[in-house]
PDB file of C-alpha atoms in Angstrom:
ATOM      1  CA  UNK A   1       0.000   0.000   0.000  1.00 68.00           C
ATOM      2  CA  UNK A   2       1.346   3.159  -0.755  1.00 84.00           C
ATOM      3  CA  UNK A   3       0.899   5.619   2.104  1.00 95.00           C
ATOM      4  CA  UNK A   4       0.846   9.266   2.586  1.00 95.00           C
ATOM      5  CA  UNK A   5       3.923   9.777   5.023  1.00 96.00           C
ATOM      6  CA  UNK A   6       7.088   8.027   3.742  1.00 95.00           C
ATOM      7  CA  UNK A   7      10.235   8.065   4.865  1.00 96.00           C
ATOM      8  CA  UNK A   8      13.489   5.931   4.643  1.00 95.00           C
ATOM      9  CA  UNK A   9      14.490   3.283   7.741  1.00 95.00           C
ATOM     10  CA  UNK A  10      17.210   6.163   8.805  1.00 97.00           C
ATOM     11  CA  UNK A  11      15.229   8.703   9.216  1.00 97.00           C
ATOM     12  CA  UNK A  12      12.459   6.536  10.941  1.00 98.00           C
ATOM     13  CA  UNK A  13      15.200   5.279  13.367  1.00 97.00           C
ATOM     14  CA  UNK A  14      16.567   9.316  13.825  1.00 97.00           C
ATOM     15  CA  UNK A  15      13.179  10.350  14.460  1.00 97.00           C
ATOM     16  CA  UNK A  16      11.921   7.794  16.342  1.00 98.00           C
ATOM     17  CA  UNK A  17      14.582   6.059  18.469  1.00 97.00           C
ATOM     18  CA  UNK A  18      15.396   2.855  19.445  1.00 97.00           C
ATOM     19  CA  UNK A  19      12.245   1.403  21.405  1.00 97.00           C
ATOM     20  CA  UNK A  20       9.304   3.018  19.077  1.00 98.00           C
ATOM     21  CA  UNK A  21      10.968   2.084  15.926  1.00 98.00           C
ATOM     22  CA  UNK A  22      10.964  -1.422  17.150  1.00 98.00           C
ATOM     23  CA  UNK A  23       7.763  -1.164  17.425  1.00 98.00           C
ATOM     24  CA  UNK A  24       6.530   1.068  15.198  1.00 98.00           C
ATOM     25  CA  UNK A  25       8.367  -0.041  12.103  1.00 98.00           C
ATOM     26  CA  UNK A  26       9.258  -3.574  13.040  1.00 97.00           C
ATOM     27  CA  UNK A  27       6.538  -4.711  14.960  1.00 97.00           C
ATOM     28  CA  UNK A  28       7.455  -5.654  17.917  1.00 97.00           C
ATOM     29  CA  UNK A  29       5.581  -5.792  20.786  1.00 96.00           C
ATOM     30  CA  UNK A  30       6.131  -3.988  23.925  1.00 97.00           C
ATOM     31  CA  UNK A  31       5.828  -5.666  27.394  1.00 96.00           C
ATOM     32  CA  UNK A  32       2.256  -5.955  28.737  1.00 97.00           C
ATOM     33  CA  UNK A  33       1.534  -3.479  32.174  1.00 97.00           C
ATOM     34  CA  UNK A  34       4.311  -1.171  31.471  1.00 96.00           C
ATOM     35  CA  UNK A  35       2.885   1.169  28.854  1.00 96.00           C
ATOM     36  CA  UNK A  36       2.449   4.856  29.995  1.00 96.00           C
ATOM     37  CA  UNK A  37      -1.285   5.392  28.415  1.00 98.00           C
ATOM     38  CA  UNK A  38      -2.386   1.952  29.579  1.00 97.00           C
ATOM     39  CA  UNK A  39      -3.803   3.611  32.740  1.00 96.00           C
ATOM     40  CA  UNK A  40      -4.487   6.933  30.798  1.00 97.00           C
ATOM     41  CA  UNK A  41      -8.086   8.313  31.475  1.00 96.00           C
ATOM     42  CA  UNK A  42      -8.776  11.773  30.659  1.00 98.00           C
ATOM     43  CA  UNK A  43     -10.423  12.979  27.387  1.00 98.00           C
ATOM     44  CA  UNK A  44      -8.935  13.607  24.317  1.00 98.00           C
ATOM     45  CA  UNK A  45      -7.125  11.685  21.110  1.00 98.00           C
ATOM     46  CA  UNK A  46      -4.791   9.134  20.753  1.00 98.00           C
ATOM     47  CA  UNK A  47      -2.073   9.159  17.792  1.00 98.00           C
ATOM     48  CA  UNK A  48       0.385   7.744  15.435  1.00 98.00           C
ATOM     49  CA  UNK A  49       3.338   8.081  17.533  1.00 98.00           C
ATOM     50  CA  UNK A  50       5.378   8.060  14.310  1.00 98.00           C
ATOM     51  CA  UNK A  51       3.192  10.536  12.134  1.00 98.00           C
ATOM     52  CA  UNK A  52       1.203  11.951  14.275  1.00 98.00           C
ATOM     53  CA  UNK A  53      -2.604  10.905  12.352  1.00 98.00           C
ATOM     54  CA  UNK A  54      -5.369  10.962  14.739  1.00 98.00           C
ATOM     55  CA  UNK A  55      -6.209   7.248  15.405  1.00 98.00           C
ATOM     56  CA  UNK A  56      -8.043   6.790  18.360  1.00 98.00           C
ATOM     57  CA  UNK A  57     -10.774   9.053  20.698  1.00 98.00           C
ATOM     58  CA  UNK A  58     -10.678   8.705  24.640  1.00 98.00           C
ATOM     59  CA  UNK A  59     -14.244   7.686  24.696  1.00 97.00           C
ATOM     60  CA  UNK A  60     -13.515   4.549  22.807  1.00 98.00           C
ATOM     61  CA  UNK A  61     -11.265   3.172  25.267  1.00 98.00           C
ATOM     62  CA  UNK A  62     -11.736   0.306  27.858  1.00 97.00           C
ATOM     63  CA  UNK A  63     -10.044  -2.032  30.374  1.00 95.00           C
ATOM     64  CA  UNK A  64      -9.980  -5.349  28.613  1.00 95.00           C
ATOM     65  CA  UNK A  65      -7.248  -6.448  31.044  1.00 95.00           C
ATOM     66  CA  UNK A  66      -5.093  -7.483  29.094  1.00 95.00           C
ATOM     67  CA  UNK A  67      -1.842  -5.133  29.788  1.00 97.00           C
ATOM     68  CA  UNK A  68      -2.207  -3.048  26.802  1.00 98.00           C
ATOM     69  CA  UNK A  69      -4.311  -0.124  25.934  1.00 98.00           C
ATOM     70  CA  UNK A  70      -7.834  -1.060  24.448  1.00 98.00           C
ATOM     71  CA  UNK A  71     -10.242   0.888  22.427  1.00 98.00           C
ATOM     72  CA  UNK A  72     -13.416  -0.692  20.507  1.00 98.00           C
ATOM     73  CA  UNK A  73     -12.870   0.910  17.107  1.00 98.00           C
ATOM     74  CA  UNK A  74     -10.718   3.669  15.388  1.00 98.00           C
ATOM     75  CA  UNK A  75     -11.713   7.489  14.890  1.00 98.00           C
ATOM     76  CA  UNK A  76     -13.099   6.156  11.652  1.00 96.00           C
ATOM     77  CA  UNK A  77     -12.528   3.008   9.896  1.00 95.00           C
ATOM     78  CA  UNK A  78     -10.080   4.317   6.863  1.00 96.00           C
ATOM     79  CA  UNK A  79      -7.665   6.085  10.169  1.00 98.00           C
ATOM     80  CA  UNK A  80      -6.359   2.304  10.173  1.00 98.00           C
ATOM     81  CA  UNK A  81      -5.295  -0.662   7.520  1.00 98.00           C
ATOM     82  CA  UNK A  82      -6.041  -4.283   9.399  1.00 98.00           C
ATOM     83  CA  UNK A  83      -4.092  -6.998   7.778  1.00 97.00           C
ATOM     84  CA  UNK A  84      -3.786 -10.756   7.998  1.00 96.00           C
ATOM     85  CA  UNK A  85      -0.927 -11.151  10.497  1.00 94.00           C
ATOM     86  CA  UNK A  86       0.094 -15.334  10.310  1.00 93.00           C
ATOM     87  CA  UNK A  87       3.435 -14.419  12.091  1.00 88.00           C
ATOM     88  CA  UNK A  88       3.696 -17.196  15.464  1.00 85.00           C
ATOM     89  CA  UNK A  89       1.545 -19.912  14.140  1.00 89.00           C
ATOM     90  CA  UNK A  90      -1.817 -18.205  14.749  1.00 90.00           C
ATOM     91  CA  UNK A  91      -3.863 -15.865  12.470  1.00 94.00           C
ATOM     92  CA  UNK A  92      -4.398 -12.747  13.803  1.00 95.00           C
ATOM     93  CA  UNK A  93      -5.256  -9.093  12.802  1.00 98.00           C
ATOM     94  CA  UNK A  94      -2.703  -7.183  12.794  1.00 98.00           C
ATOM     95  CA  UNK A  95      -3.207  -2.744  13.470  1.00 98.00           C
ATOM     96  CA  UNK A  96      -1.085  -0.657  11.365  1.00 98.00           C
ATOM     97  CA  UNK A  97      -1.408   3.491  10.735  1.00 98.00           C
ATOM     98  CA  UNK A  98      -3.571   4.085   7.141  1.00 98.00           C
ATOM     99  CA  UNK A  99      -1.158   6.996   7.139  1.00 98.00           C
ATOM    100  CA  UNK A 100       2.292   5.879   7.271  1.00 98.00           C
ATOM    101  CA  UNK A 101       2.072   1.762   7.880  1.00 98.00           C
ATOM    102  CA  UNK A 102       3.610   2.123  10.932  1.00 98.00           C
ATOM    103  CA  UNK A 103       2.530  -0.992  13.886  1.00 98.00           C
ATOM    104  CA  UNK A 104       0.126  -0.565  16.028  1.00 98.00           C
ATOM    105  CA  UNK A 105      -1.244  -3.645  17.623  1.00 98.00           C
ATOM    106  CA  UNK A 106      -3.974  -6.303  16.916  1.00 98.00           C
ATOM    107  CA  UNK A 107      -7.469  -5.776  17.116  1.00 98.00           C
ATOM    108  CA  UNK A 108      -9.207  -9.574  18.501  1.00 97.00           C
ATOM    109  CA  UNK A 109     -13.076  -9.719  18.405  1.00 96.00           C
ATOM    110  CA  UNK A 110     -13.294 -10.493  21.536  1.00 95.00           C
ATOM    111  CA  UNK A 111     -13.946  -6.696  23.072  1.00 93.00           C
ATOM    112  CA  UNK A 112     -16.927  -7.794  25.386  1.00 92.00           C
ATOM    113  CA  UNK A 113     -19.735  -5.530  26.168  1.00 93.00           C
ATOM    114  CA  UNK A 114     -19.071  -3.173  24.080  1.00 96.00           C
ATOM    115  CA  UNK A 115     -20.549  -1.589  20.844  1.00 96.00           C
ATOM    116  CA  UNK A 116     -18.436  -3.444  18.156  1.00 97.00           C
ATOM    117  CA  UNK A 117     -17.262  -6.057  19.918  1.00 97.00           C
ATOM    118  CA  UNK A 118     -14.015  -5.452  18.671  1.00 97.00           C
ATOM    119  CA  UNK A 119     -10.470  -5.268  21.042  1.00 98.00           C
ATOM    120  CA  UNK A 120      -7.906  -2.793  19.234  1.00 98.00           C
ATOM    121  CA  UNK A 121      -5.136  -3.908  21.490  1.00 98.00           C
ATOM    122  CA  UNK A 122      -2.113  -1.361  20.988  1.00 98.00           C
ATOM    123  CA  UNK A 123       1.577  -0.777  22.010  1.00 98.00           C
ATOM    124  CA  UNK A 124       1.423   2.229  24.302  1.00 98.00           C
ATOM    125  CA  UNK A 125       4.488   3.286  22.732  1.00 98.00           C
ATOM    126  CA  UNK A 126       3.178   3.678  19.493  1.00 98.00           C
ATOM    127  CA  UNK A 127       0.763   6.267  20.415  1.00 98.00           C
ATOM    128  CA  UNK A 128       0.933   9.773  21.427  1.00 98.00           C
ATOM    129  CA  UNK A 129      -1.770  11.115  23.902  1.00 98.00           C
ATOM    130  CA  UNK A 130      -3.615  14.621  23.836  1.00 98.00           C
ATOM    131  CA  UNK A 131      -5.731  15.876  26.281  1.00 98.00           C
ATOM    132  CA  UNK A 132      -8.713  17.759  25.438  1.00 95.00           C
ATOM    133  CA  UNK A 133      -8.425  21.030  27.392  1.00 84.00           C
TER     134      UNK A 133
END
């Protein structure tokens, strides 16, 4: 997919540093419990950490315990690409930015109770938080 930010792996890696571009642009996972918006609850928008595209919306997000941030569905469905992620002998979703394919997460239909149904289960560290003021 071609998307509208682009830039090559050393500028990512300049921009980014070490820990996001893991994550961000090699999809790794960060270590469930320790992300900083995980416990996050005021208002306002989560987004690409690497591009900065509006992704997610406070009210949207849940405790699914499961050591990640959770939110039931994106600011609006083309803010996201979901693609078939066979990596570790399972077949999973996997969450990337519609703007600039960086990693998210996984999104799991298994997002009890709430409107979609739906578990976007993201890095912390690939988001960037603002609070409405």
């Amino acid at each position: 997919m071609a998307y509208r930010v682009n830039k090559t792996d050393e500028e990512w890696r300049a921009e980014l540093g070490e820990e996001r571009y893991a994550v961000l642009r090699e999809a790794a996972t960060e270590r469930p419990w320790t992300g900083e918006l995980l416990d996050e609850e005021r208002a306002g928008v989560y987004a690409c950490a690497a591009c900065g595209a509006e992704l997610f919306k406070s009210g949207t997000k849940f405790d699914s315990g499961c050591g990640w941030p959770s939110f039931y569905e994106s600011v609006r469905p083309e803010a996201v690409e979901l693609i078939e992620d066979t990596s570790l002998g399972m077949v999973r979703t996997e969450v990337r930015c519609a703007a600039c394919g960086s990693h998210l997460g996984h999104v799991f239909p298994d997002g009890f109770g709430t409107p979609t149904g739906d578990r976007y289960c993201m890095n912390s560290i690939a988001l960037d938080f603002t609070a409405e003021s």
